[in-house]
Short mmCIF file of N, CA and C in Angstrom, two decimals:
data_model
loop_
_atom_site.label_atom_id
_atom_site.label_comp_id
_atom_site.label_asym_id
_atom_site.label_seq_id
_atom_site.Cartn_x
_atom_site.Cartn_y
_atom_site.Cartn_z
N GLN A 148 -18.85 -17.24 -5.48
CA GLN A 148 -19.24 -16.09 -5.07
C GLN A 148 -17.97 -15.57 -4.02
N VAL A 149 -17.09 -14.83 -5.07
CA VAL A 149 -15.21 -14.39 -4.61
C VAL A 149 -14.92 -13.07 -4.48
N THR A 150 -14.43 -12.46 -2.97
CA THR A 150 -14.13 -10.64 -2.86
C THR A 150 -12.21 -11.26 -2.62
N LEU A 151 -11.61 -10.56 -3.87
CA LEU A 151 -10.01 -10.43 -3.52
C LEU A 151 -9.52 -9.42 -3.11
N VAL A 152 -8.80 -9.74 -2.38
CA VAL A 152 -8.12 -8.47 -2.14
C VAL A 152 -6.46 -8.53 -2.25
N GLU A 153 -5.51 -7.95 -2.96
CA GLU A 153 -4.72 -7.82 -2.67
C GLU A 153 -3.57 -6.77 -1.62
N SER A 154 -2.64 -7.49 -1.08
CA SER A 154 -1.96 -6.76 -0.13
C SER A 154 -0.42 -6.63 0.02
N GLY A 155 0.41 -5.81 0.42
CA GLY A 155 2.03 -5.81 0.03
C GLY A 155 2.37 -5.48 -0.55
N GLY A 156 2.14 -4.75 -1.71
CA GLY A 156 2.77 -4.04 -2.62
C GLY A 156 3.91 -3.12 -2.06
N GLY A 157 5.15 -2.53 -2.72
CA GLY A 157 5.48 -1.51 -1.90
C GLY A 157 6.73 -1.15 -3.16
N VAL A 158 7.09 -0.10 -2.79
CA VAL A 158 8.29 0.16 -3.14
C VAL A 158 9.80 -0.21 -2.93
N VAL A 159 10.80 -0.63 -3.91
CA VAL A 159 11.57 -1.52 -3.29
C VAL A 159 12.71 -1.38 -3.99
N GLN A 160 13.94 -1.67 -3.14
CA GLN A 160 15.23 -1.34 -4.17
C GLN A 160 15.36 -2.21 -5.50
N ASP A 161 15.88 -2.79 -6.57
CA ASP A 161 16.10 -3.50 -7.03
C ASP A 161 17.19 -4.78 -6.01
N GLY A 162 16.61 -5.97 -6.08
CA GLY A 162 17.83 -7.23 -6.02
C GLY A 162 16.45 -7.71 -4.69
N ALA A 163 15.42 -6.47 -3.86
CA ALA A 163 14.87 -6.97 -2.77
C ALA A 163 13.47 -7.45 -2.92
N SER A 164 12.89 -8.20 -1.87
CA SER A 164 11.85 -8.57 -1.67
C SER A 164 10.71 -8.52 -1.25
N LEU A 165 9.82 -8.55 -2.03
CA LEU A 165 8.37 -9.04 -1.65
C LEU A 165 7.11 -9.91 -0.87
N ARG A 166 6.65 -9.65 -0.29
CA ARG A 166 5.74 -11.30 -0.43
C ARG A 166 4.16 -10.18 -0.50
N LEU A 167 3.51 -10.37 -2.10
CA LEU A 167 1.81 -9.89 -1.68
C LEU A 167 1.33 -11.24 -1.09
N SER A 168 0.18 -10.91 -0.95
CA SER A 168 -1.28 -11.37 0.16
C SER A 168 -2.06 -11.29 -0.98
N CYS A 169 -3.38 -12.30 -0.85
CA CYS A 169 -4.23 -12.19 -1.96
C CYS A 169 -5.24 -12.75 -0.10
N ALA A 170 -6.36 -11.70 0.18
CA ALA A 170 -7.11 -12.59 1.14
C ALA A 170 -8.39 -12.15 0.47
N ALA A 171 -9.39 -13.80 0.85
CA ALA A 171 -10.75 -13.91 -0.41
C ALA A 171 -11.77 -14.19 1.16
N SER A 172 -12.84 -13.84 0.18
CA SER A 172 -13.76 -13.69 0.87
C SER A 172 -14.41 -15.31 0.75
N GLY A 173 -15.68 -16.01 1.81
CA GLY A 173 -15.84 -17.11 1.19
C GLY A 173 -15.72 -18.06 2.34
N ARG A 174 -16.76 -19.03 1.70
CA ARG A 174 -17.01 -20.36 2.41
C ARG A 174 -15.65 -21.56 2.10
N THR A 175 -15.82 -21.85 0.68
CA THR A 175 -15.25 -22.74 0.07
C THR A 175 -13.94 -22.75 -0.99
N PHE A 176 -12.78 -21.54 -0.15
CA PHE A 176 -11.64 -20.97 -0.72
C PHE A 176 -11.13 -22.28 -1.77
N SER A 177 -11.20 -23.54 -0.74
CA SER A 177 -10.35 -25.06 -1.08
C SER A 177 -10.62 -25.30 -2.65
N SER A 178 -11.33 -24.43 -2.99
CA SER A 178 -12.27 -25.43 -4.15
C SER A 178 -11.69 -24.55 -5.76
N TYR A 179 -11.32 -23.47 -5.30
CA TYR A 179 -11.07 -22.16 -5.98
C TYR A 179 -9.48 -22.51 -6.11
N ALA A 180 -8.66 -22.26 -7.60
CA ALA A 180 -7.81 -22.35 -8.40
C ALA A 180 -6.89 -21.11 -8.20
N VAL A 181 -6.57 -20.04 -7.90
CA VAL A 181 -5.83 -18.76 -7.78
C VAL A 181 -4.42 -18.73 -8.17
N ALA A 182 -4.43 -17.58 -9.18
CA ALA A 182 -3.45 -17.18 -9.73
C ALA A 182 -2.90 -15.81 -9.27
N TRP A 183 -1.77 -15.08 -9.97
CA TRP A 183 -1.54 -13.18 -10.16
C TRP A 183 -0.95 -14.00 -11.48
N PHE A 184 -1.40 -11.71 -11.70
CA PHE A 184 -1.26 -11.76 -13.23
C PHE A 184 -0.62 -10.64 -12.65
N ARG A 185 0.29 -9.91 -13.30
CA ARG A 185 0.72 -8.26 -13.31
C ARG A 185 0.17 -7.87 -15.08
N GLN A 186 0.77 -6.28 -14.69
CA GLN A 186 0.16 -5.65 -15.53
C GLN A 186 0.55 -4.07 -15.78
N THR A 187 1.49 -3.62 -16.57
CA THR A 187 2.37 -2.26 -17.28
C THR A 187 0.90 -1.62 -17.54
N PRO A 188 0.79 0.02 -17.11
CA PRO A 188 0.25 0.32 -18.74
C PRO A 188 0.46 0.30 -19.69
N GLY A 189 -0.36 -0.01 -20.75
CA GLY A 189 -0.43 0.25 -22.01
C GLY A 189 0.54 -1.79 -21.79
N LYS A 190 0.49 -2.52 -21.46
CA LYS A 190 0.94 -3.82 -21.58
C LYS A 190 -0.47 -4.90 -21.36
N GLU A 191 -0.61 -5.64 -22.03
CA GLU A 191 -1.55 -6.59 -21.21
C GLU A 191 -0.87 -7.28 -20.39
N ARG A 192 -2.38 -8.06 -19.66
CA ARG A 192 -1.83 -8.62 -18.30
C ARG A 192 -1.69 -10.08 -18.45
N ASP A 193 -0.12 -10.30 -17.89
CA ASP A 193 0.03 -10.87 -17.67
C ASP A 193 0.21 -12.32 -16.88
N PHE A 194 0.59 -13.94 -16.98
CA PHE A 194 0.14 -14.59 -15.84
C PHE A 194 1.71 -14.37 -15.26
N VAL A 195 1.36 -15.03 -14.21
CA VAL A 195 3.39 -14.51 -13.31
C VAL A 195 3.21 -16.04 -12.54
N ALA A 196 2.40 -16.94 -11.90
CA ALA A 196 2.15 -17.93 -10.87
C ALA A 196 0.44 -18.60 -10.77
N GLY A 197 0.17 -19.60 -10.99
CA GLY A 197 -1.42 -20.16 -10.35
C GLY A 197 -0.58 -21.14 -9.48
N ILE A 198 -2.05 -21.55 -8.45
CA ILE A 198 -1.94 -22.59 -7.69
C ILE A 198 -2.79 -23.45 -7.72
N GLY A 199 -3.31 -24.46 -7.44
CA GLY A 199 -4.42 -25.35 -7.75
C GLY A 199 -5.60 -25.18 -6.30
N GLY A 200 -6.61 -24.90 -6.05
CA GLY A 200 -7.24 -25.72 -5.21
C GLY A 200 -6.05 -25.61 -3.40
N LEU A 201 -5.93 -27.08 -3.46
CA LEU A 201 -5.81 -27.75 -2.78
C LEU A 201 -4.21 -27.27 -2.29
N GLY A 202 -3.21 -26.66 -3.26
CA GLY A 202 -2.42 -26.04 -2.48
C GLY A 202 -0.60 -27.00 -3.18
N SER A 203 -1.26 -28.32 -3.69
CA SER A 203 -0.12 -29.41 -3.95
C SER A 203 0.62 -28.88 -5.24
N ASN A 204 -0.16 -28.27 -6.63
CA ASN A 204 -0.31 -28.01 -8.15
C ASN A 204 0.01 -26.57 -8.32
N THR A 205 1.59 -26.17 -8.44
CA THR A 205 1.86 -24.87 -8.59
C THR A 205 2.14 -24.23 -10.21
N TYR A 206 2.34 -23.23 -11.00
CA TYR A 206 2.36 -23.49 -12.90
C TYR A 206 3.53 -21.84 -12.16
N TYR A 207 4.39 -21.78 -13.02
CA TYR A 207 4.86 -20.54 -13.07
C TYR A 207 5.61 -19.92 -14.03
N LYS A 208 5.26 -18.56 -14.57
CA LYS A 208 5.42 -18.72 -15.78
C LYS A 208 7.43 -18.64 -16.03
N GLU A 209 7.78 -18.86 -17.33
CA GLU A 209 9.53 -18.56 -17.10
C GLU A 209 10.07 -17.46 -16.12
N PHE A 210 9.41 -16.75 -16.70
CA PHE A 210 10.43 -15.67 -15.90
C PHE A 210 10.28 -15.71 -14.27
N ALA A 211 9.34 -15.79 -13.45
CA ALA A 211 9.25 -16.16 -12.49
C ALA A 211 9.98 -17.24 -11.79
N LYS A 212 10.39 -18.74 -12.67
CA LYS A 212 10.81 -19.48 -11.87
C LYS A 212 12.04 -19.07 -10.89
N GLY A 213 12.36 -19.45 -10.19
CA GLY A 213 13.74 -20.01 -9.06
C GLY A 213 13.38 -18.34 -8.61
N ARG A 214 12.38 -17.57 -8.79
CA ARG A 214 12.68 -15.76 -7.76
C ARG A 214 11.46 -16.11 -6.92
N PHE A 215 9.84 -16.29 -7.67
CA PHE A 215 8.70 -16.06 -6.95
C PHE A 215 8.71 -17.65 -6.63
N THR A 216 7.96 -17.95 -5.11
CA THR A 216 7.12 -18.76 -5.37
C THR A 216 5.55 -18.17 -4.63
N ILE A 217 4.53 -18.97 -4.95
CA ILE A 217 2.97 -19.33 -4.59
C ILE A 217 2.59 -19.58 -4.33
N SER A 218 1.73 -19.72 -3.05
CA SER A 218 1.67 -20.80 -2.04
C SER A 218 0.34 -20.53 -1.43
N ARG A 219 -0.36 -20.61 -0.51
CA ARG A 219 -1.70 -20.66 0.35
C ARG A 219 -1.65 -21.30 1.30
N ASP A 220 -2.72 -20.23 1.95
CA ASP A 220 -3.04 -21.39 3.54
C ASP A 220 -4.78 -20.74 3.51
N ASN A 221 -5.64 -22.36 3.48
CA ASN A 221 -6.42 -22.19 2.86
C ASN A 221 -7.58 -22.11 4.21
N ALA A 222 -6.92 -21.92 5.23
CA ALA A 222 -7.11 -22.01 7.19
C ALA A 222 -7.82 -20.60 6.87
N LYS A 223 -6.74 -19.44 6.32
CA LYS A 223 -6.80 -18.03 5.93
C LYS A 223 -7.24 -17.23 4.80
N ASN A 224 -7.72 -18.43 4.42
CA ASN A 224 -8.80 -17.93 2.90
C ASN A 224 -7.55 -16.67 2.25
N THR A 225 -6.21 -17.82 2.48
CA THR A 225 -5.25 -16.10 1.43
C THR A 225 -4.46 -17.54 0.69
N VAL A 226 -3.91 -16.39 -0.19
CA VAL A 226 -2.37 -16.36 -1.07
C VAL A 226 -1.83 -15.73 -0.75
N TYR A 227 -0.40 -16.26 -1.34
CA TYR A 227 0.16 -15.75 -1.59
C TYR A 227 1.55 -15.90 -2.69
N LEU A 228 1.89 -14.91 -2.74
CA LEU A 228 3.54 -14.33 -4.03
C LEU A 228 4.99 -13.51 -3.40
N GLN A 229 5.52 -14.47 -3.00
CA GLN A 229 6.79 -14.42 -2.47
C GLN A 229 7.92 -13.66 -3.64
N MET A 230 8.48 -12.50 -3.78
CA MET A 230 9.45 -12.15 -4.70
C MET A 230 9.99 -11.84 -4.39
N ASN A 231 11.38 -12.73 -4.93
CA ASN A 231 12.66 -12.19 -4.53
C ASN A 231 13.26 -11.53 -5.82
N SER A 232 14.72 -11.46 -5.44
CA SER A 232 15.72 -10.83 -6.42
C SER A 232 14.51 -9.79 -7.45
N LEU A 233 14.01 -8.81 -6.82
CA LEU A 233 13.21 -8.04 -7.83
C LEU A 233 14.02 -7.46 -8.93
N LYS A 234 13.32 -6.68 -9.65
CA LYS A 234 14.36 -6.08 -10.84
C LYS A 234 13.13 -5.07 -11.62
N PRO A 235 13.99 -4.43 -12.00
CA PRO A 235 12.50 -2.97 -12.62
C PRO A 235 11.97 -3.53 -13.52
N GLU A 236 12.27 -4.59 -14.47
CA GLU A 236 11.45 -5.09 -15.41
C GLU A 236 10.11 -5.66 -14.54
N ASP A 237 9.98 -6.10 -13.73
CA ASP A 237 9.22 -6.65 -12.49
C ASP A 237 8.12 -5.80 -12.05
N ALA A 238 8.50 -4.47 -12.19
CA ALA A 238 7.37 -3.31 -12.16
C ALA A 238 5.96 -3.42 -12.36
N ALA A 239 4.82 -3.41 -11.19
CA ALA A 239 3.46 -3.43 -12.27
C ALA A 239 2.36 -3.69 -11.26
N VAL A 240 1.13 -3.34 -11.75
CA VAL A 240 0.30 -3.99 -10.79
C VAL A 240 0.10 -5.36 -10.44
N TYR A 241 0.22 -5.91 -9.80
CA TYR A 241 0.13 -7.05 -9.41
C TYR A 241 -1.28 -8.00 -9.10
N HIS A 242 -1.89 -8.44 -9.54
CA HIS A 242 -3.15 -8.52 -9.65
C HIS A 242 -3.62 -9.79 -8.81
N CYS A 243 -4.73 -10.58 -8.12
CA CYS A 243 -5.04 -12.04 -7.61
C CYS A 243 -5.94 -11.98 -8.82
N ALA A 244 -6.53 -13.66 -9.12
CA ALA A 244 -7.29 -14.10 -9.60
C ALA A 244 -7.59 -15.76 -9.00
N ALA A 245 -9.34 -15.71 -8.80
CA ALA A 245 -9.26 -17.39 -8.62
C ALA A 245 -10.67 -17.61 -9.22
N ARG A 246 -10.65 -18.65 -9.57
CA ARG A 246 -11.59 -19.56 -10.94
C ARG A 246 -12.31 -21.14 -10.16
N LYS A 247 -12.89 -22.07 -10.39
CA LYS A 247 -13.57 -22.92 -9.93
C LYS A 247 -12.62 -24.13 -10.94
N GLY A 248 -12.44 -25.09 -10.14
CA GLY A 248 -11.26 -26.04 -10.46
C GLY A 248 -9.59 -25.50 -11.12
N LEU A 249 -9.05 -25.72 -12.58
CA LEU A 249 -7.79 -25.80 -12.62
C LEU A 249 -7.23 -24.90 -12.71
N VAL A 250 -5.86 -23.97 -13.02
CA VAL A 250 -5.37 -23.14 -13.15
C VAL A 250 -4.90 -23.10 -14.81
N THR A 251 -5.14 -21.56 -15.03
CA THR A 251 -4.95 -21.59 -16.46
C THR A 251 -4.18 -19.94 -16.42
N MET A 252 -3.10 -20.32 -17.29
CA MET A 252 -2.91 -19.17 -17.94
C MET A 252 -3.31 -18.37 -18.28
N ARG A 253 -4.48 -18.45 -19.42
CA ARG A 253 -5.04 -17.31 -19.88
C ARG A 253 -6.61 -16.50 -18.71
N HIS A 254 -6.79 -15.41 -19.12
CA HIS A 254 -7.19 -14.72 -18.32
C HIS A 254 -8.94 -15.32 -17.60
N GLN A 255 -9.20 -16.49 -18.04
CA GLN A 255 -10.00 -17.60 -17.54
C GLN A 255 -10.21 -17.40 -16.15
N TYR A 256 -10.28 -16.11 -15.92
CA TYR A 256 -10.53 -16.29 -14.48
C TYR A 256 -12.25 -15.35 -14.33
N ASP A 257 -13.16 -16.02 -13.18
CA ASP A 257 -14.48 -15.03 -12.59
C ASP A 257 -14.64 -14.03 -11.71
N TYR A 258 -12.85 -14.01 -11.10
CA TYR A 258 -13.53 -13.19 -9.58
C TYR A 258 -11.63 -12.68 -9.70
N TRP A 259 -11.76 -11.08 -9.58
CA TRP A 259 -10.15 -10.31 -9.68
C TRP A 259 -10.19 -9.39 -8.67
N GLY A 260 -8.98 -9.37 -8.11
CA GLY A 260 -8.55 -8.10 -6.63
C GLY A 260 -8.51 -7.21 -7.69
N GLN A 261 -7.95 -5.85 -6.88
CA GLN A 261 -8.20 -4.35 -7.84
C GLN A 261 -6.70 -3.71 -7.59
N GLY A 262 -5.66 -5.28 -7.55
CA GLY A 262 -4.24 -4.87 -7.77
C GLY A 262 -3.53 -4.41 -6.67
N THR A 263 -2.38 -4.23 -6.70
CA THR A 263 -1.39 -4.01 -5.50
C THR A 263 -0.53 -3.49 -6.22
N GLN A 264 0.33 -1.93 -6.01
CA GLN A 264 1.48 -1.55 -7.01
C GLN A 264 2.80 -2.01 -6.43
N VAL A 265 3.86 -2.56 -7.61
CA VAL A 265 5.05 -2.84 -6.67
C VAL A 265 5.96 -2.25 -7.72
N THR A 266 6.90 -1.28 -6.95
CA THR A 266 7.86 -0.38 -8.14
C THR A 266 9.27 -0.89 -7.29
N VAL A 267 9.94 -1.61 -8.14
CA VAL A 267 11.55 -1.73 -8.10
C VAL A 267 12.35 -0.45 -8.97
N SER A 268 12.96 0.31 -7.78
CA SER A 268 13.67 1.34 -7.93
C SER A 268 15.49 1.13 -7.75
N SER A 269 16.47 1.53 -8.46
CA SER A 269 17.82 1.27 -8.48
C SER A 269 18.22 2.45 -7.95
#
């Protein structure tokens, strides 16, 4: 059983950076793979990046490569998503999700956070 709470979203200008945080409950956080998804109203929820339980394996959707970095600090039960060079098309609600085992780009996660809004203005 895991509770996930995202934070760090906000309104930024085109080209700016944000770091999102996903804080998790529980005592066995390192056994969970965690991923970030994003969703715009009327669109499906899309995979952004994922990270294995120990942090050694990371995965990115193509649009995120070179701009976004996923990391985790298991001592703090927290996963981060550093987002640089933000563009208007990055605007969305960003959710973190967790599951036992390996990262998947599909929606096969057992636990989801409530989301944090990212808005990019020009």
